[in-house]
Amino acid sequence: MIVAREKPLSEILSLLEGVNRVLVVGCGQCTALCQSGGRKEVEHLVSLLQAAGEERGVPYRLSSALVARQCDPRYLDSLDRLLDEAEACL
């Protein structure tokens, strides 16, 4: 059984200290079904990061993507360009 939980925003922000270009990636399978990392959750995290960045004076450059299955490397090729442009990936 796969268990996925969202990290607290404060923990995510501490991990992003000194980072501006962030890619937020969601999965269309398991984490989407358990509502911890699908499209809706990616969009929500992006909006939280935008607000936190504005509040803290951090100019985050955010991008997002959704892959069919993050657990299968065959589906990750579509992220190559986005990963090249990012300093961090969530």
PDB file of C-alpha atoms in Angstrom:
ATOM      1  CA  MET A   1       0.000   0.000   0.000  1.00  0.00           C
ATOM      2  CA  ILE A   2       1.238   3.474  -0.875  1.00  0.00           C
ATOM      3  CA  VAL A   3       0.759   6.225   1.684  1.00  0.00           C
ATOM      4  CA  ALA A   4       1.346   9.834   0.687  1.00  0.00           C
ATOM      5  CA  ARG A   5       1.055  12.906   2.876  1.00  0.00           C
ATOM      6  CA  GLU A   6       1.609  16.552   2.149  1.00  0.00           C
ATOM      7  CA  LYS A   7       4.534  18.188   3.923  1.00  0.00           C
ATOM      8  CA  PRO A   8       3.692  21.210   6.058  1.00  0.00           C
ATOM      9  CA  LEU A   9       4.203  24.454   4.148  1.00  0.00           C
ATOM     10  CA  SER A  10       6.703  25.672   6.748  1.00  0.00           C
ATOM     11  CA  GLU A  11       8.888  22.627   6.071  1.00  0.00           C
ATOM     12  CA  ILE A  12       8.674  23.140   2.314  1.00  0.00           C
ATOM     13  CA  LEU A  13       9.613  26.803   2.660  1.00  0.00           C
ATOM     14  CA  SER A  14      12.630  25.937   4.778  1.00  0.00           C
ATOM     15  CA  LEU A  15      13.762  23.464   2.109  1.00  0.00           C
ATOM     16  CA  LEU A  16      13.445  26.199  -0.517  1.00  0.00           C
ATOM     17  CA  GLU A  17      15.695  28.658   1.339  1.00  0.00           C
ATOM     18  CA  GLY A  18      17.865  30.402  -1.263  1.00  0.00           C
ATOM     19  CA  VAL A  19      15.928  28.912  -4.202  1.00  0.00           C
ATOM     20  CA  ASN A  20      13.900  30.919  -6.710  1.00  0.00           C
ATOM     21  CA  ARG A  21      13.039  28.602  -9.625  1.00  0.00           C
ATOM     22  CA  VAL A  22      10.759  25.821  -8.403  1.00  0.00           C
ATOM     23  CA  LEU A  23       9.057  23.040 -10.331  1.00  0.00           C
ATOM     24  CA  VAL A  24       6.029  21.454  -8.650  1.00  0.00           C
ATOM     25  CA  VAL A  25       5.224  18.022 -10.102  1.00  0.00           C
ATOM     26  CA  GLY A  26       2.121  15.987  -9.450  1.00  0.00           C
ATOM     27  CA  CYS A  27       1.103  12.470 -10.328  1.00  0.00           C
ATOM     28  CA  GLY A  28      -2.029  11.370 -12.101  1.00  0.00           C
ATOM     29  CA  GLN A  29      -2.297   8.040 -10.270  1.00  0.00           C
ATOM     30  CA  CYS A  30      -1.776   7.123  -6.602  1.00  0.00           C
ATOM     31  CA  THR A  31      -1.268  10.556  -5.075  1.00  0.00           C
ATOM     32  CA  ALA A  32      -4.117  11.947  -7.172  1.00  0.00           C
ATOM     33  CA  LEU A  33      -6.436   9.231  -5.892  1.00  0.00           C
ATOM     34  CA  CYS A  34      -5.509   9.803  -2.247  1.00  0.00           C
ATOM     35  CA  GLN A  35      -5.670  13.585  -2.808  1.00  0.00           C
ATOM     36  CA  SER A  36      -2.115  14.322  -1.728  1.00  0.00           C
ATOM     37  CA  GLY A  37      -0.360  15.097  -5.020  1.00  0.00           C
ATOM     38  CA  GLY A  38      -2.606  15.273  -8.053  1.00  0.00           C
ATOM     39  CA  ARG A  39      -3.446  18.255 -10.257  1.00  0.00           C
ATOM     40  CA  LYS A  40      -5.611  19.950  -7.618  1.00  0.00           C
ATOM     41  CA  GLU A  41      -2.916  19.647  -4.957  1.00  0.00           C
ATOM     42  CA  VAL A  42      -0.210  20.908  -7.339  1.00  0.00           C
ATOM     43  CA  GLU A  43      -2.298  23.980  -8.167  1.00  0.00           C
ATOM     44  CA  HIS A  44      -2.951  24.558  -4.466  1.00  0.00           C
ATOM     45  CA  LEU A  45       0.747  24.287  -3.559  1.00  0.00           C
ATOM     46  CA  VAL A  46       1.700  26.671  -6.362  1.00  0.00           C
ATOM     47  CA  SER A  47      -0.778  29.256  -5.046  1.00  0.00           C
ATOM     48  CA  LEU A  48       0.508  28.798  -1.473  1.00  0.00           C
ATOM     49  CA  LEU A  49       4.104  29.246  -2.633  1.00  0.00           C
ATOM     50  CA  GLN A  50       3.194  32.353  -4.626  1.00  0.00           C
ATOM     51  CA  ALA A  51       1.525  33.900  -1.588  1.00  0.00           C
ATOM     52  CA  ALA A  52       4.383  32.912   0.731  1.00  0.00           C
ATOM     53  CA  GLY A  53       6.927  34.286  -1.733  1.00  0.00           C
ATOM     54  CA  GLU A  54       5.129  37.623  -1.908  1.00  0.00           C
ATOM     55  CA  GLU A  55       4.859  37.736   1.879  1.00  0.00           C
ATOM     56  CA  ARG A  56       8.563  36.958   2.361  1.00  0.00           C
ATOM     57  CA  GLY A  57       9.814  39.056  -0.552  1.00  0.00           C
ATOM     58  CA  VAL A  58      11.056  35.960  -2.374  1.00  0.00           C
ATOM     59  CA  PRO A  59      10.467  36.168  -6.127  1.00  0.00           C
ATOM     60  CA  TYR A  60       9.638  32.503  -6.756  1.00  0.00           C
ATOM     61  CA  ARG A  61       9.489  31.538 -10.412  1.00  0.00           C
ATOM     62  CA  LEU A  62       7.084  28.623 -10.280  1.00  0.00           C
ATOM     63  CA  SER A  63       6.246  26.073 -12.902  1.00  0.00           C
ATOM     64  CA  SER A  64       4.162  22.952 -12.601  1.00  0.00           C
ATOM     65  CA  ALA A  65       3.578  19.669 -14.372  1.00  0.00           C
ATOM     66  CA  LEU A  66       1.556  16.519 -14.011  1.00  0.00           C
ATOM     67  CA  VAL A  67       2.852  13.127 -15.117  1.00  0.00           C
ATOM     68  CA  ALA A  68       0.827   9.975 -15.598  1.00  0.00           C
ATOM     69  CA  ARG A  69       2.844   8.017 -13.002  1.00  0.00           C
ATOM     70  CA  GLN A  70       5.815   9.384 -11.071  1.00  0.00           C
ATOM     71  CA  CYS A  71       6.844   5.907  -9.965  1.00  0.00           C
ATOM     72  CA  ASP A  72       7.609   4.802 -13.533  1.00  0.00           C
ATOM     73  CA  PRO A  73      10.692   6.393 -15.158  1.00  0.00           C
ATOM     74  CA  ARG A  74       9.143   5.943 -18.608  1.00  0.00           C
ATOM     75  CA  TYR A  75       6.751   8.782 -17.830  1.00  0.00           C
ATOM     76  CA  LEU A  76       9.365  11.255 -16.604  1.00  0.00           C
ATOM     77  CA  ASP A  77      11.054  12.202 -19.894  1.00  0.00           C
ATOM     78  CA  SER A  78       8.539  15.000 -20.367  1.00  0.00           C
ATOM     79  CA  LEU A  79      10.045  16.731 -17.322  1.00  0.00           C
ATOM     80  CA  ASP A  80      13.600  17.004 -18.687  1.00  0.00           C
ATOM     81  CA  ARG A  81      13.332  20.573 -19.995  1.00  0.00           C
ATOM     82  CA  LEU A  82      11.423  21.770 -16.934  1.00  0.00           C
ATOM     83  CA  LEU A  83      13.959  20.190 -14.591  1.00  0.00           C
ATOM     84  CA  ASP A  84      16.816  21.856 -16.465  1.00  0.00           C
ATOM     85  CA  GLU A  85      15.199  25.230 -15.796  1.00  0.00           C
ATOM     86  CA  ALA A  86      14.459  24.577 -12.092  1.00  0.00           C
ATOM     87  CA  GLU A  87      16.652  24.859  -9.016  1.00  0.00           C
ATOM     88  CA  ALA A  88      14.321  22.663  -6.977  1.00  0.00           C
ATOM     89  CA  CYS A  89      11.591  20.144  -7.684  1.00  0.00           C
ATOM     90  CA  LEU A  90       8.721  19.323  -5.356  1.00  0.00           C
TER      91      LEU A  90
END
